[in-house]
Amino acid sequence: MAVEAGKQVWWAKPWPLHLTLCALAIAVVLSFGNPLETQELQWFGQCLRWRFTAGLAPAVERSIIHLNVDQEDLKNLSSLESEYATAARVIREASALGASVIVFDVVFARANPETAQPLLDAVAKHKNVVLAEALNAAPGETEPSVHIRSFPFKDSAPAPGGLINLSADGDGVIRHYNFVHPTKDGYQPSLALAAYLVSLGLDWKRDVSFPGAHVAQWNELSSTDFVTMIPRRVPFGPVLLNIRCPWAVESGPAAFDYMNLRQLDALFEKTGAVASMKPLNNKILFVGYVAIGQGDLGATVFGPHEPLIYLHSTALDDLMQSRWLTGTGRFVDALWLLSALLVLAGARWCRTKGALVLWWVAGIALMVALGGAFLFWLNLVVPTVATATLWTIATVLEIARRHTSELAERQRLRSTMGLYFSPRVLEDVLKNPGRLEPKRVEITVLLTDLRNSTALAEQLGTEGMLNLLNRIFTVENSAVFAEDGSMEKPVGDQFLAYWGAPDPQPDAADRALRATLTLIEGLHNLRETLDLQRRDLFGYGVALNAGESLIANIGSAQFFHYGPVGDLLNATARVESLTKYYGVLAFATREFCDRLSRPPEVRIIDRVIAKGKSLPLELCELRHKFSPPNFAEIAERYAVAFSLYQSGKFREAAPLFRALSEFDPPSSVLAQRCTDLGAHPPTNWTGIFAFTTK
């Protein structure tokens, strides 16, 4: 992602990103509630299962007992008469054993008055029975509108009733419980609330009021002094059941006590005749069918096929202990989500992505631990899943922000450093600065120098000359970069490029040759844009050389420059200066030509030893687009003359060079040299001319 050098974007710092993320999350929660509500409930169920496994589930009220009509008991209930008679017997025996409330999770709505009379008599006599009622939808309707109660043939209910309706959450699991149900006839208590009121001797219609739009209230004795009457309230809306353990668990502090009909009968036969023995004294007995195919089963947090009567007794237990679970609500959820801003703190302290991931792990662990603590000890359900999700999103975005920022910073650095380094050197600097250590390498060098720069500067002025130099360097840079070359920074009007460093390039000479030909064409086109007077002054020389050089950082600790140093560059500079002397545009040394993949179109101009040097150089003129059309013919005639010159036959070579000198500047130089050497022949001629001046 390209970012202009020096330009900042809004995500360059972590806080705008994280504040924006948290603000969006809070806005969603406040406006629409927790979008991960189903996942929160599933996590809540998992926490309850872990709590039970760890032995941390709170103890249930020992005053609540289940009377389970199981498969064995059903063998004796083959008819409605036997079923209703058995229910009457349960009332009589449990009352005799001291049960304070007998709660039936059975709607007695099928029998006629005659069949139901024994049960009605038992209900009327003992006054401690709570009967089940239900809300059903009429045919063709989706909302409950039909109120089904026990003994529907009676004008008024013979005993307090409570609704047994339970609603599953979106995933089919029952976790919530309504203590109060709205109906077309007003408000009705649930089975658990009806049982609780009867245990206190309270009447739903007489003793319960509705002081708020969503709350039911009654007065009961304080559990502290058992004298003061205090108000007690329950909400209309669903509460989360604080279910302690699976139904199948039959012992332990988190499990209710159970018995079946046979055990009740045996207990009654043993102690029922003794008035002082009341083993069920002050007990609330829930009576329900648990046999397969008879009892109501449903999915709870502890399993897919749990008896639903267990949820009513759990709701009563929660009511008696004031331990039902409460969600935190939208506002508190929003505040809880603010903990994701701790990722912002981690973004500041954690320098590496690995450290940030560890910070995320620690944060998630803390959120889970706090969520468990609130659940286990405060009966409060916090948005753990939403918070963990927000933490995760914030951490992923922070890692992505860092990665993007690093890419942007690298691009910014590349854009900035690209003004000072050639692409190949720049790549090496960015990938591995340690590789820029001094080393000897084989490189190919291209050197150009502007002619008549002083005269041009006088005509163009400072600004005009700077503009011309920039145009020249643009042409030269483009030609070199197109062939993956590296550059030295320009010195005055001199331009130096090289191939083979910092990484080797087997075809360095071929690349340099192509770049030179492109450069010559580009500078020719540039020259054509100048006015006639400056066009005549505009000129340059090109030198190509190859060999071993030292490439290193040059400078001090405060400033350095990376590039080649050594005799190769000095020799190349001498070669370039000789282009002016011989009147040619481009020279290539034999060392360069030998490294080309195929023989180049060149002609040997001379073999010389430059001033201050000891090693000879073979100068070859490159053929380019603007060379004379008869370049090959000139090269052939020049080679004949040069062969005579090499052999020391100066007098024979001079007229041949002179014949070419009218249109070939190097021939003019060699013609004059042959004249001079013919007049004063050297004693030890080797065919190599040694310059005494630069």
XYZ file of C-alpha atoms in Angstrom:
694
model
C 0.000 0.000 0.000
C 1.704 3.148 -1.133
C 1.804 6.111 1.212
C 3.481 9.345 0.274
C 6.575 10.149 2.264
C 5.751 12.163 5.344
C 1.997 11.737 4.936
C 0.159 10.280 7.918
C -3.069 8.277 7.792
C -5.666 7.927 10.515
C -4.588 4.390 11.434
C -0.933 5.320 11.774
C -1.535 5.331 15.545
C -3.474 2.542 17.304
C -5.911 4.630 19.352
C -8.167 5.894 16.505
C -8.712 2.339 15.297
C -9.536 0.905 18.725
C -11.693 3.803 19.846
C -13.657 3.552 16.617
C -14.073 -0.216 17.017
C -15.261 0.076 20.631
C -17.588 2.940 19.754
C -19.191 0.890 16.974
C -19.549 -2.163 19.225
C -21.131 -0.097 22.016
C -23.483 1.599 19.570
C -24.647 -1.802 18.286
C -25.192 -3.167 21.802
C -27.063 -0.081 22.994
C -29.226 0.001 19.873
C -29.922 -3.665 19.213
C -28.648 -5.625 22.190
C -25.912 -8.230 22.198
C -25.645 -9.647 18.649
C -23.998 -12.776 20.073
C -26.801 -13.550 22.516
C -27.131 -17.179 21.410
C -23.397 -17.758 21.749
C -23.470 -16.055 25.149
C -26.181 -18.461 26.306
C -24.254 -21.449 25.014
C -21.173 -20.252 26.867
C -23.335 -19.715 29.951
C -24.476 -23.337 29.775
C -20.889 -24.517 29.424
C -19.943 -22.495 32.514
C -22.744 -24.168 34.506
C -21.482 -27.573 33.423
C -17.912 -26.668 34.427
C -19.194 -25.340 37.729
C -20.888 -28.635 38.493
C -17.874 -30.686 37.401
C -15.604 -28.593 39.606
C -17.913 -29.034 42.595
C -18.671 -25.312 42.795
C -22.410 -25.495 42.172
C -24.376 -23.948 45.079
C -26.425 -26.234 47.294
C -30.141 -26.542 46.678
C -32.851 -26.054 49.260
C -33.290 -29.324 51.095
C -36.956 -28.433 51.622
C -37.647 -29.227 47.948
C -38.261 -32.902 47.132
C -39.237 -34.607 43.888
C -41.824 -37.373 43.841
C -41.158 -39.142 40.554
C -43.824 -41.319 39.055
C -41.502 -43.700 37.224
C -41.953 -46.623 34.868
C -42.545 -49.104 37.686
C -45.196 -46.923 39.283
C -47.040 -46.565 35.982
C -47.771 -50.271 35.894
C -50.413 -49.643 38.550
C -51.900 -46.596 36.753
C -53.667 -48.260 33.876
C -56.771 -46.038 33.916
C -57.905 -42.504 34.676
C -59.602 -43.716 37.817
C -56.368 -45.235 39.135
C -54.375 -42.135 38.127
C -56.702 -39.718 39.930
C -57.017 -42.035 42.929
C -53.237 -42.279 43.151
C -52.945 -38.482 43.063
C -55.430 -38.286 45.927
C -53.421 -40.863 47.854
C -50.241 -38.822 47.326
C -51.964 -35.777 48.818
C -53.177 -37.693 51.843
C -49.904 -39.503 52.539
C -47.621 -36.512 51.897
C -49.804 -34.295 54.067
C -49.757 -36.846 56.827
C -45.949 -36.965 56.570
C -45.791 -33.182 57.047
C -45.399 -31.810 53.504
C -46.259 -28.122 53.509
C -46.953 -27.884 49.769
C -47.724 -30.538 47.185
C -47.108 -29.311 43.636
C -48.466 -31.296 40.704
C -46.780 -30.915 37.319
C -49.824 -32.619 35.846
C -52.888 -30.919 34.388
C -55.925 -32.905 35.617
C -58.242 -32.016 32.760
C -59.253 -35.351 31.251
C -61.584 -36.992 33.775
C -65.258 -36.366 34.307
C -66.568 -35.072 37.642
C -67.331 -38.538 38.943
C -63.830 -39.856 38.247
C -62.189 -36.715 39.559
C -64.230 -36.545 42.792
C -61.757 -38.479 45.035
C -58.988 -36.150 44.015
C -61.192 -33.098 44.467
C -62.040 -34.269 47.970
C -58.368 -34.637 48.853
C -57.587 -31.175 47.457
C -60.463 -29.590 49.353
C -59.471 -31.270 52.605
C -55.735 -30.509 52.766
C -55.509 -26.974 51.296
C -51.790 -27.358 50.503
C -51.987 -28.358 46.857
C -50.830 -26.414 43.809
C -52.286 -27.537 40.502
C -50.748 -27.207 37.079
C -52.250 -24.999 34.396
C -51.180 -24.307 30.827
C -51.560 -21.784 28.033
C -52.115 -23.226 24.576
C -52.728 -21.736 21.163
C -56.123 -22.264 19.601
C -56.222 -24.021 16.217
C -54.911 -21.668 13.551
C -53.299 -19.299 16.057
C -49.634 -18.863 16.934
C -49.971 -16.994 20.222
C -51.305 -18.774 23.362
C -54.913 -17.821 23.944
C -56.486 -20.896 25.563
C -56.109 -21.270 29.313
C -56.218 -24.938 30.315
C -56.587 -25.627 34.028
C -57.166 -28.683 36.150
C -60.822 -29.663 36.654
C -62.180 -27.396 33.896
C -65.739 -28.420 34.729
C -65.484 -26.492 37.999
C -66.574 -22.861 37.907
C -63.630 -21.873 40.071
C -60.309 -23.532 40.632
C -60.385 -25.847 43.659
C -56.769 -24.959 44.550
C -54.123 -22.406 43.586
C -52.738 -22.989 40.135
C -49.520 -22.181 38.364
C -48.632 -22.141 34.682
C -46.203 -24.765 33.470
C -45.376 -23.080 30.138
C -41.664 -23.026 29.303
C -40.093 -21.385 26.263
C -36.869 -22.489 24.605
C -34.233 -20.082 23.349
C -33.404 -19.755 19.679
C -31.192 -22.844 19.711
C -33.909 -25.035 21.265
C -32.465 -25.094 24.802
C -34.549 -23.983 27.778
C -32.536 -21.648 29.991
C -35.031 -18.960 30.962
C -38.009 -19.021 33.296
C -40.987 -16.639 33.591
C -42.284 -16.266 37.147
C -45.221 -14.207 35.867
C -47.115 -14.786 32.619
C -49.348 -12.222 30.926
C -52.662 -13.702 29.749
C -55.862 -12.301 28.306
C -57.328 -12.421 31.809
C -54.438 -10.549 33.404
C -51.287 -11.941 35.002
C -50.852 -15.521 36.125
C -48.098 -17.007 38.320
C -45.822 -19.778 37.199
C -45.916 -23.153 38.911
C -42.807 -22.267 40.938
C -44.165 -18.885 42.078
C -47.569 -20.382 42.948
C -45.834 -23.038 45.080
C -43.754 -20.381 46.837
C -46.777 -18.237 47.649
C -48.689 -21.229 49.038
C -45.674 -22.134 51.191
C -45.926 -18.630 52.700
C -49.685 -18.796 53.090
C -50.227 -16.052 50.522
C -52.917 -15.760 47.875
C -52.044 -14.625 44.364
C -55.093 -12.447 43.819
C -55.290 -11.050 47.321
C -51.664 -10.564 48.385
C -49.758 -9.823 45.165
C -49.663 -6.319 43.677
C -48.084 -4.821 40.606
C -46.370 -1.569 41.560
C -44.474 -1.304 38.307
C -45.069 -2.117 34.696
C -42.836 -5.185 34.837
C -42.758 -6.374 38.428
C -44.949 -8.293 40.869
C -44.671 -7.638 44.621
C -45.859 -9.106 47.939
C -44.863 -8.790 51.574
C -43.269 -11.592 53.545
C -41.520 -12.037 56.857
C -37.881 -11.044 56.962
C -35.551 -14.038 57.138
C -33.411 -12.007 59.540
C -35.782 -11.375 62.471
C -38.943 -13.236 61.335
C -41.000 -10.257 62.580
C -40.569 -7.479 60.066
C -42.591 -7.629 56.877
C -40.477 -6.803 53.842
C -41.487 -6.374 50.200
C -40.422 -9.077 47.778
C -40.414 -8.632 44.025
C -40.013 -10.739 40.906
C -39.727 -9.456 37.346
C -42.209 -10.244 34.620
C -39.507 -10.961 32.079
C -37.598 -14.223 31.813
C -34.734 -14.869 34.214
C -31.868 -17.288 33.718
C -32.271 -20.464 35.712
C -29.407 -21.173 38.082
C -29.593 -24.871 37.348
C -27.114 -26.764 39.495
C -26.636 -30.230 38.064
C -28.101 -32.839 35.706
C -31.358 -34.529 36.646
C -29.697 -37.946 36.823
C -27.520 -36.882 39.770
C -29.285 -38.294 42.852
C -26.964 -37.189 45.636
C -24.818 -34.272 46.642
C -25.489 -30.732 47.801
C -26.375 -29.559 44.277
C -28.992 -32.286 43.718
C -32.587 -32.371 44.932
C -33.846 -35.297 46.976
C -35.959 -37.831 45.070
C -38.462 -40.554 45.876
C -40.964 -42.588 43.917
C -44.513 -43.688 44.759
C -43.370 -46.936 46.245
C -40.973 -45.160 48.584
C -43.679 -42.692 49.622
C -46.056 -45.533 50.369
C -43.391 -47.332 52.363
C -42.540 -44.205 54.328
C -46.220 -43.599 55.076
C -46.756 -47.162 56.229
C -43.740 -46.863 58.491
C -44.325 -43.460 60.093
C -47.728 -42.217 59.010
C -49.538 -43.577 62.063
C -47.204 -41.789 64.456
C -48.381 -38.188 64.686
C -45.048 -36.915 66.014
C -43.046 -38.298 63.113
C -43.139 -35.959 60.152
C -40.227 -36.861 57.774
C -41.628 -34.472 55.156
C -42.194 -31.646 57.590
C -42.081 -28.254 55.820
C -41.110 -29.940 52.573
C -42.354 -28.819 49.186
C -43.105 -31.912 47.149
C -43.027 -31.710 43.338
C -45.035 -34.522 41.774
C -44.468 -35.369 38.121
C -44.222 -38.159 35.607
C -40.661 -39.076 34.627
C -41.374 -42.304 32.806
C -40.431 -42.431 29.136
C -43.360 -41.341 27.006
C -45.293 -39.893 29.940
C -43.353 -36.957 31.353
C -42.419 -33.702 29.610
C -38.818 -33.732 28.451
C -36.769 -30.941 26.924
C -33.288 -29.672 26.235
C -31.540 -27.879 29.086
C -27.944 -26.806 29.595
C -27.271 -30.270 31.050
C -28.712 -32.430 28.318
C -31.206 -32.792 25.472
C -33.722 -34.969 27.347
C -34.138 -33.570 30.868
C -37.484 -33.731 32.768
C -38.964 -30.253 32.654
C -40.382 -30.505 36.171
C -36.778 -30.051 37.264
C -36.856 -26.519 35.843
C -39.877 -25.603 37.979
C -38.238 -26.880 41.138
C -35.009 -25.067 40.169
C -36.979 -21.850 39.659
C -38.526 -22.281 43.118
C -35.087 -22.931 44.563
C -33.789 -19.733 42.916
C -36.757 -17.817 44.316
C -36.271 -19.137 47.838
C -32.530 -18.379 47.809
C -32.787 -15.239 45.624
C -30.203 -16.867 43.400
C -31.651 -16.663 39.921
C -29.195 -15.378 37.376
C -29.440 -11.919 35.890
C -28.078 -10.564 32.640
C -26.261 -7.276 32.901
C -28.415 -5.349 30.427
C -27.412 -3.242 27.477
C -25.808 -0.375 29.374
C -23.617 -2.575 31.555
C -22.827 -4.769 28.541
C -21.617 -1.667 26.739
C -19.420 -0.712 29.697
C -18.076 -4.267 29.848
C -17.115 -4.094 26.194
C -14.952 -1.085 26.987
C -12.453 -3.568 28.433
C -11.399 -4.135 24.815
C -9.602 -0.811 25.097
C -7.017 -2.734 27.085
C -5.884 -3.984 23.681
C -4.923 -0.365 23.062
C -2.729 -0.480 26.156
C -1.232 -3.719 24.903
C -0.616 -2.086 21.540
C 1.466 0.501 23.350
C 3.406 -1.876 25.581
C 3.780 -4.889 23.294
C 6.380 -4.076 20.690
C 6.146 -7.347 18.780
C 3.167 -9.151 17.303
C 3.992 -12.231 19.395
C 3.848 -10.172 22.591
C 0.536 -8.723 21.462
C -0.876 -12.231 20.956
C 0.244 -13.159 24.486
C -1.447 -10.002 25.749
C -4.616 -11.089 23.958
C -4.431 -14.571 25.522
C -3.964 -13.033 28.976
C -6.848 -10.638 28.376
C -9.216 -13.375 27.226
C -8.231 -15.486 30.237
C -8.927 -12.526 32.536
C -12.314 -11.858 30.931
C -13.283 -15.528 31.256
C -12.128 -15.627 34.870
C -14.048 -12.475 35.741
C -17.117 -13.757 33.914
C -16.939 -17.000 35.916
C -16.504 -15.106 39.185
C -19.509 -12.886 38.468
C -21.567 -15.939 37.546
C -20.559 -18.181 40.445
C -20.616 -15.663 43.279
C -22.746 -12.719 42.149
C -25.309 -14.553 39.978
C -24.535 -12.061 37.226
C -24.083 -13.051 33.581
C -21.725 -10.713 31.747
C -21.170 -10.642 27.948
C -18.088 -12.850 27.980
C -18.377 -14.098 24.402
C -19.015 -10.628 22.979
C -16.103 -9.231 24.975
C -13.763 -12.022 23.927
C -14.876 -11.565 20.319
C -14.271 -7.826 20.491
C -10.853 -8.444 22.070
C -10.062 -10.865 19.249
C -11.225 -8.465 16.535
C -9.289 -5.625 18.168
C -6.133 -7.758 18.358
C -6.455 -8.970 14.763
C -7.045 -5.408 13.591
C -4.068 -4.194 15.605
C -1.845 -6.860 14.038
C -3.236 -5.946 10.623
C -2.720 -2.258 11.401
C 0.873 -2.888 12.369
C 1.460 -4.981 9.286
C -0.139 -2.371 7.059
C 1.731 0.411 8.822
C 4.971 -1.486 8.356
C 4.214 -1.901 4.666
C 3.287 1.759 4.400
C 6.380 2.791 6.323
C 8.503 0.538 4.162
C 6.942 2.050 1.075
C 7.497 5.524 2.481
C 11.069 4.578 3.292
C 11.449 3.079 -0.158
C 10.092 6.250 -1.745
C 12.424 8.395 0.327
C 15.512 6.192 0.022
C 14.805 5.672 -3.660
C 15.880 9.265 -4.085
C 19.331 8.297 -2.824
C 19.773 4.618 -3.728
C 19.369 2.751 -6.971
C 16.672 0.049 -6.945
C 19.087 -2.863 -6.567
C 20.971 -1.266 -3.697
C 17.709 -0.161 -2.132
C 16.326 -3.702 -2.184
C 19.465 -4.937 -0.475
C 19.329 -2.187 2.144
C 15.688 -2.941 2.985
C 16.089 -6.708 3.059
C 19.357 -7.016 4.895
C 21.385 -3.947 5.839
C 24.138 -6.240 7.136
C 24.910 -7.344 3.593
C 26.282 -3.882 2.778
C 29.591 -4.813 4.318
C 32.739 -4.142 2.199
C 33.372 -6.869 -0.368
C 35.277 -7.383 -3.593
C 33.071 -8.094 -6.559
C 33.178 -8.284 -10.334
C 31.235 -5.324 -11.697
C 30.567 -3.603 -15.006
C 30.749 0.181 -14.993
C 29.045 2.810 -17.184
C 30.376 6.367 -16.931
C 29.121 9.465 -18.767
C 30.327 13.038 -18.656
C 28.803 16.180 -20.129
C 30.852 18.236 -22.583
C 31.038 22.022 -22.581
C 29.253 22.255 -19.236
C 30.880 25.595 -18.407
C 29.752 27.231 -21.629
C 26.267 25.773 -21.248
C 26.030 27.038 -17.669
C 26.974 30.550 -18.822
C 24.201 30.551 -21.381
C 21.517 28.801 -19.310
C 22.204 30.304 -15.903
C 22.090 28.350 -12.639
C 18.415 27.369 -12.782
C 18.531 26.548 -16.467
C 21.645 24.430 -16.061
C 20.091 22.590 -13.119
C 17.017 21.858 -15.198
C 19.169 20.539 -18.071
C 21.166 18.316 -15.698
C 17.975 16.909 -14.184
C 16.672 16.097 -17.658
C 19.964 14.406 -18.527
C 19.967 12.396 -15.294
C 16.344 11.387 -15.874
C 17.287 9.869 -19.240
C 20.326 8.161 -17.749
C 18.448 6.873 -14.682
C 15.649 5.422 -16.790
C 18.083 3.610 -19.055
C 19.991 2.118 -16.117
C 16.933 1.198 -14.036
C 15.371 -0.522 -17.040
C 18.328 -2.909 -16.997
C 18.310 -3.399 -13.216
C 21.451 -1.364 -12.678
C 22.685 0.516 -9.622
C 23.824 4.106 -9.546
C 26.254 6.324 -7.802
C 24.950 9.737 -6.914
C 25.811 12.299 -9.626
C 28.939 14.375 -9.113
C 28.549 17.619 -11.047
C 27.672 16.619 -14.581
C 29.175 13.125 -14.306
C 27.016 10.032 -14.092
C 28.166 6.565 -12.925
C 26.182 3.317 -12.980
C 27.218 -0.265 -12.319
C 26.012 -3.861 -12.520
C 26.998 -6.923 -10.502
C 26.596 -5.539 -6.976
C 25.373 -5.924 -4.339
C 24.151 -9.197 -5.923
C 25.990 -10.882 -8.795
C 24.556 -10.472 -12.311
C 25.982 -12.968 -14.810
C 24.717 -10.861 -17.726
C 25.973 -7.557 -16.303
C 27.852 -6.592 -19.484
C 24.847 -7.301 -21.718
C 22.646 -5.184 -19.444
C 25.163 -2.356 -19.454
C 25.415 -2.433 -23.277
C 21.626 -2.254 -23.673
C 21.446 0.564 -21.141
C 24.185 2.470 -23.015
C 22.402 2.215 -26.357
C 19.140 3.364 -24.750
C 20.946 6.182 -22.982
C 22.571 7.393 -26.233
C 19.236 7.445 -28.007
C 17.579 9.264 -25.112
C 20.262 11.937 -24.904
C 20.125 12.405 -28.668
C 16.377 13.052 -28.424
C 17.017 15.443 -25.541
C 19.617 17.307 -27.600
C 17.087 17.779 -30.382
C 14.822 19.704 -27.994
C 17.488 22.383 -27.384
C 17.810 25.521 -29.475
C 20.459 25.516 -32.182
C 23.125 27.435 -30.244
C 22.933 25.153 -27.192
C 22.527 22.082 -29.355
C 25.940 22.725 -30.848
C 27.449 22.920 -27.353
C 25.667 19.843 -26.048
C 27.876 16.765 -26.015
C 28.962 13.907 -23.809
C 31.186 10.894 -23.607
C 30.419 7.332 -22.535
C 32.813 4.735 -21.157
C 32.154 1.061 -20.432
C 34.554 -1.000 -18.378
C 34.539 -4.192 -16.279
C 36.675 -5.733 -13.604
C 37.102 -6.274 -9.894
C 36.201 -3.501 -7.481
C 35.603 -2.968 -3.792
C 32.006 -2.052 -2.962
C 31.341 -0.647 0.490
C 29.866 2.061 2.668
C 31.938 5.164 2.163
C 31.855 7.959 4.714
C 31.558 8.381 8.472
C 29.230 7.274 11.257
C 27.132 10.391 10.652
C 26.847 10.036 6.882
C 27.775 7.340 4.435
C 27.334 6.436 0.822
C 27.235 2.923 -0.584
C 29.030 2.254 -3.853
C 32.162 0.974 -5.641
C 35.635 2.314 -5.044
C 39.043 1.456 -6.449
C 41.218 1.568 -9.532
C 38.488 0.294 -11.836
C 36.617 3.572 -11.510
C 39.757 5.621 -12.079
C 40.562 3.628 -15.200
C 36.991 4.073 -16.466
C 37.259 7.817 -15.903
C 40.452 7.871 -17.999
C 38.658 5.946 -20.756
C 35.767 8.415 -20.718
C 38.132 11.374 -20.929
C 39.745 9.785 -24.013
C 36.403 9.839 -25.878
C 36.877 13.580 -26.194
C 40.507 13.179 -27.236
C 39.632 10.696 -30.000
C 36.368 12.396 -30.912
C 34.114 9.379 -30.357
C 30.884 9.105 -28.427
C 31.337 5.789 -26.602
C 34.364 3.687 -25.670
C 34.316 0.148 -24.301
C 37.369 -1.587 -22.930
C 38.446 -5.040 -24.011
C 37.614 -6.276 -20.470
C 34.053 -5.176 -21.053
C 33.732 -6.595 -24.557
C 35.045 -9.991 -23.492
C 32.206 -10.297 -20.984
C 29.442 -9.839 -23.548
C 27.453 -12.926 -24.460
C 28.073 -12.318 -28.179
C 30.699 -10.248 -30.038
C 29.635 -6.593 -30.119
C 29.695 -4.252 -33.089
C 32.873 -2.376 -32.221
C 36.157 -1.349 -33.790
C 39.471 -1.184 -32.001
C 40.566 2.440 -31.842
C 43.768 2.189 -29.818
C 45.789 0.425 -27.151
C 47.056 2.884 -24.563
C 48.411 3.361 -21.068
C 46.645 6.277 -19.386
C 48.545 8.906 -17.431
C 49.438 7.569 -14.003
C 48.536 3.968 -14.914
C 50.712 0.973 -15.664
C 48.229 -1.452 -17.226
C 47.311 -0.984 -20.893
C 43.746 -0.405 -22.057
C 42.294 -1.507 -25.372
C 39.803 1.112 -26.517
C 36.894 -0.071 -28.656
C 34.373 2.295 -30.216
C 30.782 1.063 -29.889
C 28.505 1.152 -32.862
C 25.194 2.811 -31.937
C 22.096 4.145 -33.642
C 23.780 7.365 -34.674
C 27.051 5.889 -35.913
C 27.876 6.416 -39.622
C 25.959 4.065 -41.887
C 29.255 2.771 -43.309
C 30.599 1.987 -39.821
C 31.692 -1.477 -40.887
C 33.588 -0.160 -43.918
C 35.340 2.495 -41.835
C 36.192 -0.126 -39.191
C 37.696 -2.399 -41.844
C 39.886 0.341 -43.385
C 40.845 1.600 -39.933
C 41.870 -1.919 -38.892
C 44.306 -2.138 -41.864
C 45.920 1.160 -40.940
C 45.957 0.292 -37.235
C 47.693 -3.025 -37.971
C 50.523 -1.140 -39.693
C 50.628 1.284 -36.783
C 50.843 -1.599 -34.328
C 53.761 -3.056 -36.294
C 55.650 0.219 -36.086
C 55.180 1.013 -39.784
C 54.169 4.586 -39.069
C 55.032 6.008 -42.502
C 52.846 3.392 -44.223
C 49.971 3.821 -41.771
C 49.882 7.636 -41.800
C 48.420 8.114 -45.313
C 45.778 5.446 -44.648
C 44.663 7.218 -41.474
C 44.853 10.577 -43.259
C 42.528 9.280 -45.964
C 39.917 8.476 -43.266
C 40.463 11.590 -41.203
C 38.127 13.747 -43.275
C 35.092 11.964 -41.790
C 36.588 9.883 -38.937
C 38.019 11.831 -35.939
C 40.038 8.889 -34.486
C 41.828 8.527 -37.855
C 42.874 12.165 -37.639
C 44.435 11.534 -34.196
C 46.259 8.422 -35.348
C 47.428 10.143 -38.581
C 49.120 12.910 -36.574
C 50.587 10.395 -34.157
C 52.033 8.297 -36.987
C 53.627 11.465 -38.444
C 55.185 12.305 -35.060
C 56.344 8.749 -34.376
C 57.705 8.453 -37.924
C 59.839 11.511 -37.364
C 61.074 10.269 -34.013
C 60.672 6.467 -33.914
C 60.496 4.982 -30.372
C 63.265 2.562 -29.437
C 61.078 -0.166 -27.863
C 57.722 0.048 -29.624
C 55.112 -2.462 -28.367
C 52.086 -1.078 -30.144
C 50.850 0.535 -26.940
C 50.833 4.318 -26.688
C 51.566 5.818 -23.234
C 49.972 9.152 -22.450
C 52.026 11.682 -20.552
C 49.060 13.970 -19.857
C 45.499 13.363 -18.783
